[in-house]
Coordinates of N, CA and C in Angstrom, one line a residue:
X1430 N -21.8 8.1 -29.3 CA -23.0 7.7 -30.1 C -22.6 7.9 -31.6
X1431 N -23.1 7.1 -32.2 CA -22.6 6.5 -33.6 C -23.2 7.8 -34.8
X1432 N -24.2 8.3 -34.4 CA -25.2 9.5 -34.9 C -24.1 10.9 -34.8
X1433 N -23.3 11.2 -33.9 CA -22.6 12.1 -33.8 C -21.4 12.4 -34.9
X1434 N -21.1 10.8 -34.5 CA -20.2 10.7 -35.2 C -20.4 11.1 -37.0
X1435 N -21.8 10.8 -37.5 CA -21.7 10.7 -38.8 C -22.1 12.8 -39.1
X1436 N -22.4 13.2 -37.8 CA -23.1 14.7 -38.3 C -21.5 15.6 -37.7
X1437 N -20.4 14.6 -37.4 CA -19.4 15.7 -37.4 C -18.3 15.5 -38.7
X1438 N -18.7 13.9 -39.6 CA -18.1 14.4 -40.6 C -18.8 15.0 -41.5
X1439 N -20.3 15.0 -41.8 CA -20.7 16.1 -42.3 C -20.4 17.6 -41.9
X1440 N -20.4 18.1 -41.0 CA -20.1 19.3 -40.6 C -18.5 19.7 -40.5
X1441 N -17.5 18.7 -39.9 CA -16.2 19.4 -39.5 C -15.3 19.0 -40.6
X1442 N -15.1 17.2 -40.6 CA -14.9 16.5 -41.5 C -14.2 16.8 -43.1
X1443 N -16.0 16.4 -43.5 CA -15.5 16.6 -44.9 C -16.9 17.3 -45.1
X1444 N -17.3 18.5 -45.1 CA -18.8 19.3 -45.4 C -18.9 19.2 -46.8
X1445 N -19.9 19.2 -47.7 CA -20.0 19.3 -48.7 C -19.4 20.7 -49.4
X1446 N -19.8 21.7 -48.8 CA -19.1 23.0 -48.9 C -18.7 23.8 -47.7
X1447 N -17.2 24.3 -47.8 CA -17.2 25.2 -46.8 C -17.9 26.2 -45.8
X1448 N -18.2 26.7 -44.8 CA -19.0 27.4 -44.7 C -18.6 28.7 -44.5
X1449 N -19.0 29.7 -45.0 CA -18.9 31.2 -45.5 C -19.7 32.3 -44.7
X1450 N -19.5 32.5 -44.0 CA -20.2 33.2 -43.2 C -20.9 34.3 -43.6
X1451 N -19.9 34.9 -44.4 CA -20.4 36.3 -45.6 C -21.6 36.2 -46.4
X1452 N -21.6 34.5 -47.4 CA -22.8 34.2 -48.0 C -23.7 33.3 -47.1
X1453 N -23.7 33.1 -46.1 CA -24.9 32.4 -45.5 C -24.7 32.1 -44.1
X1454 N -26.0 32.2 -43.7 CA -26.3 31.6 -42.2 C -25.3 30.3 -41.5
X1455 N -25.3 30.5 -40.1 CA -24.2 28.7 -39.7 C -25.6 27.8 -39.7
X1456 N -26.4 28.5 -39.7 CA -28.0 27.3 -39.6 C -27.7 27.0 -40.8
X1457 N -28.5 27.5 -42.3 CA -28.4 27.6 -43.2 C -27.4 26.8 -44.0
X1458 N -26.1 26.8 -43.5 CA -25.0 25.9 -44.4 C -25.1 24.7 -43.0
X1459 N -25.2 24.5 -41.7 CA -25.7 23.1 -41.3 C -26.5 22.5 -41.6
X1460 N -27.8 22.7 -42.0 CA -29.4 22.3 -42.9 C -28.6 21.8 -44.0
X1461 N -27.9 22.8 -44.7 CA -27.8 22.1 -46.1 C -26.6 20.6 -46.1
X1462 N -25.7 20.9 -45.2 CA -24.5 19.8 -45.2 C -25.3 18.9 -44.7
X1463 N -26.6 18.9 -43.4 CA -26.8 17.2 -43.4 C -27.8 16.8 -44.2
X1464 N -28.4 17.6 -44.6 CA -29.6 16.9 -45.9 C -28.8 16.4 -47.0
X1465 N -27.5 16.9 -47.3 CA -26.3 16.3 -48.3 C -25.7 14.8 -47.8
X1466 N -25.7 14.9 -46.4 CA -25.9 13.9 -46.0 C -26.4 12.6 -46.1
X1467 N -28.0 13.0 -46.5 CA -28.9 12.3 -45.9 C -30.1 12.5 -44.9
X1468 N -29.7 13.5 -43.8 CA -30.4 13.5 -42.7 C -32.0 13.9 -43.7
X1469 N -33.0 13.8 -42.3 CA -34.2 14.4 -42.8 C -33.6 15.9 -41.7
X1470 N -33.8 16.7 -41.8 CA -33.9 18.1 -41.1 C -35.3 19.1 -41.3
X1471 N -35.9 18.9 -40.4 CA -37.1 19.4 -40.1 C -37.0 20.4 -39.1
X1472 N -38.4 21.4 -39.2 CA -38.5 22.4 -38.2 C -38.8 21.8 -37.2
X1473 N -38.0 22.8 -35.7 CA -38.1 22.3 -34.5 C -38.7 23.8 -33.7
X1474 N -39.5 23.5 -32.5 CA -40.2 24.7 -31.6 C -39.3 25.5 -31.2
X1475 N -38.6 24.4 -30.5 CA -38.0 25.5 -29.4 C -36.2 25.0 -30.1
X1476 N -35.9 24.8 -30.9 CA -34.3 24.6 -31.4 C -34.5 25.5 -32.8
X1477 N -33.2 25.4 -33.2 CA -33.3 26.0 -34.7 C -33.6 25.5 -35.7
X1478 N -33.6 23.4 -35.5 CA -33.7 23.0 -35.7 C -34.1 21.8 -35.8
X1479 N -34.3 20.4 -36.1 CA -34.5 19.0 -35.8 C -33.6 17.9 -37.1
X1480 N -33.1 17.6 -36.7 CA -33.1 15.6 -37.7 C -33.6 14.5 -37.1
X1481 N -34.1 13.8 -37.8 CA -34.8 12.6 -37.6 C -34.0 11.0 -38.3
X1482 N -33.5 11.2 -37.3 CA -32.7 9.4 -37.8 C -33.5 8.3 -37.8
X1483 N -33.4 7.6 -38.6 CA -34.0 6.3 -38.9 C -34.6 5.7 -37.8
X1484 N -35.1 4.8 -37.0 CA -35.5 4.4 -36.0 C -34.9 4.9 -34.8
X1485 N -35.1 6.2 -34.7 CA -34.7 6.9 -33.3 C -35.4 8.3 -33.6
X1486 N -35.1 8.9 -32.0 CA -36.3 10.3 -31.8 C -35.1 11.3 -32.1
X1487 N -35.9 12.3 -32.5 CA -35.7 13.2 -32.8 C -34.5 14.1 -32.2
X1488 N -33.1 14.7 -32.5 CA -32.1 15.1 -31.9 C -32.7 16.9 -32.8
X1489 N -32.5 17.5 -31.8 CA -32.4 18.9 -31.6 C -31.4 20.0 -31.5
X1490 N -31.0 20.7 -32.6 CA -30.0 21.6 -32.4 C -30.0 23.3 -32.3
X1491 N -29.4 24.0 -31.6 CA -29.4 25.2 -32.0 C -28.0 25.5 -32.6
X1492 N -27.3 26.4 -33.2 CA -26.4 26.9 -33.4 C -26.0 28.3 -33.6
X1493 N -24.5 28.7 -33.0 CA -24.3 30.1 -32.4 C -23.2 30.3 -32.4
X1494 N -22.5 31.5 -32.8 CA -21.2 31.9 -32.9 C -20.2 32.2 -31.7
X1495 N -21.2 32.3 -30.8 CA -20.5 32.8 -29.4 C -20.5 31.4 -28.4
X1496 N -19.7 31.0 -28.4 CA -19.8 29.6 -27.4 C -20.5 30.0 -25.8
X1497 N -20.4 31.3 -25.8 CA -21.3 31.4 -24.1 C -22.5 31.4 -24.9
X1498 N -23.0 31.1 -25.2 CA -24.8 31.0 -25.7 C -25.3 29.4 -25.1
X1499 N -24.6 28.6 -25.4 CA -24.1 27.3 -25.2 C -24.7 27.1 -24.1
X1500 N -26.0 25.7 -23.8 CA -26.3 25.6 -22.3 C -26.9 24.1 -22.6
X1501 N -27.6 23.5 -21.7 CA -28.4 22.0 -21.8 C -29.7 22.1 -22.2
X1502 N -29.8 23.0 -23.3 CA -31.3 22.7 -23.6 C -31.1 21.8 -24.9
X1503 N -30.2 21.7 -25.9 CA -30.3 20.5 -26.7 C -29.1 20.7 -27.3
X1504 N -28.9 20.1 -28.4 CA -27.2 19.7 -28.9 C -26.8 21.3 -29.4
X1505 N -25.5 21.3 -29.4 CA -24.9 22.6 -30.5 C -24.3 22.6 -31.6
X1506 N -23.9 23.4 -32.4 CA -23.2 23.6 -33.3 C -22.8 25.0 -33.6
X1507 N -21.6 24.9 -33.1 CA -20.8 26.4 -32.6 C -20.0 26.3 -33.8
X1508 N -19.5 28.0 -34.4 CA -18.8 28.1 -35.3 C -17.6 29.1 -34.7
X1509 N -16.3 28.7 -34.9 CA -15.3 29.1 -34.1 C -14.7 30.6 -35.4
X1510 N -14.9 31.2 -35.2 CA -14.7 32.9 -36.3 C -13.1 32.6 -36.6
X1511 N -12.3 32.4 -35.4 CA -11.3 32.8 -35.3 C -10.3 31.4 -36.2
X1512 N -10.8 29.8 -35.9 CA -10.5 28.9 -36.1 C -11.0 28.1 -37.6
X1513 N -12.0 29.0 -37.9 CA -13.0 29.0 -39.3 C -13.3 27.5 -39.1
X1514 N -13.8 26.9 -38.2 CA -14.4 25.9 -37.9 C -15.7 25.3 -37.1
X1515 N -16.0 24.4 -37.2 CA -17.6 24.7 -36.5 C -17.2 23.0 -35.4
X1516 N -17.6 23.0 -34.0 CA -17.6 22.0 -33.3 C -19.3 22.0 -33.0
X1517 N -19.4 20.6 -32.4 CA -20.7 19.8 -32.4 C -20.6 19.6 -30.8
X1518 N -20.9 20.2 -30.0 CA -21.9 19.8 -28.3 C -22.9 18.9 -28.3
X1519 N -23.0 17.8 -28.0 CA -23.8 17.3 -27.6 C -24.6 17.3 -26.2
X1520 N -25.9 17.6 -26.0 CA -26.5 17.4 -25.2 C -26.1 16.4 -23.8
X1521 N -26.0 17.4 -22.8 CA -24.7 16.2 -21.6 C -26.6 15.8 -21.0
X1522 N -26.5 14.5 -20.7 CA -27.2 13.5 -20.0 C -27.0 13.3 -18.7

């Protein structure tokens, strides 16, 4: 999906700013990289988060330092401590 594609060069890519774990949240610096983006990022119920892409529904994210947190309730964005990297799970269908 073509949407993935554009929220992993915001995030893994080329982020606007590194992310720093010390000065800020992995929510916090993902919110800010895809609104730099572009994205709309809005609050979500039951996620940490939401974006709203242009003529499409709403994708849902949580994000978490520990990859076992990780399950199918909506997309991820996991931040690897050891690899100072963040990967993007997409919701398996």
């Amino acid at each position: 999906m073509q949407i993935f594609q554009v929220i992993e060069e915001a995030l893994i890519t080329s982020p606007p700013i590194p992310h720093n774990p010390y000065k800020e949240s992995l929510k916090n610096w993902a919110m800010y990289c895809l609104r730099d983006r572009g994205f709309k990022v809005v609050y979500a119920q039951n996620a940490d988060f939401a974006i709203e892409p242009k003529g499409s529904q709403k994708l849902y994210f949580k994000v978490t330092n520990n990859p076992a947190d990780v399950n199918d309730s909506c997309n991820w964005i996991v931040w690897d401590s050891v690899a100072k990297s963040a990967s993007i799970i997409p919701l398996s269908t």
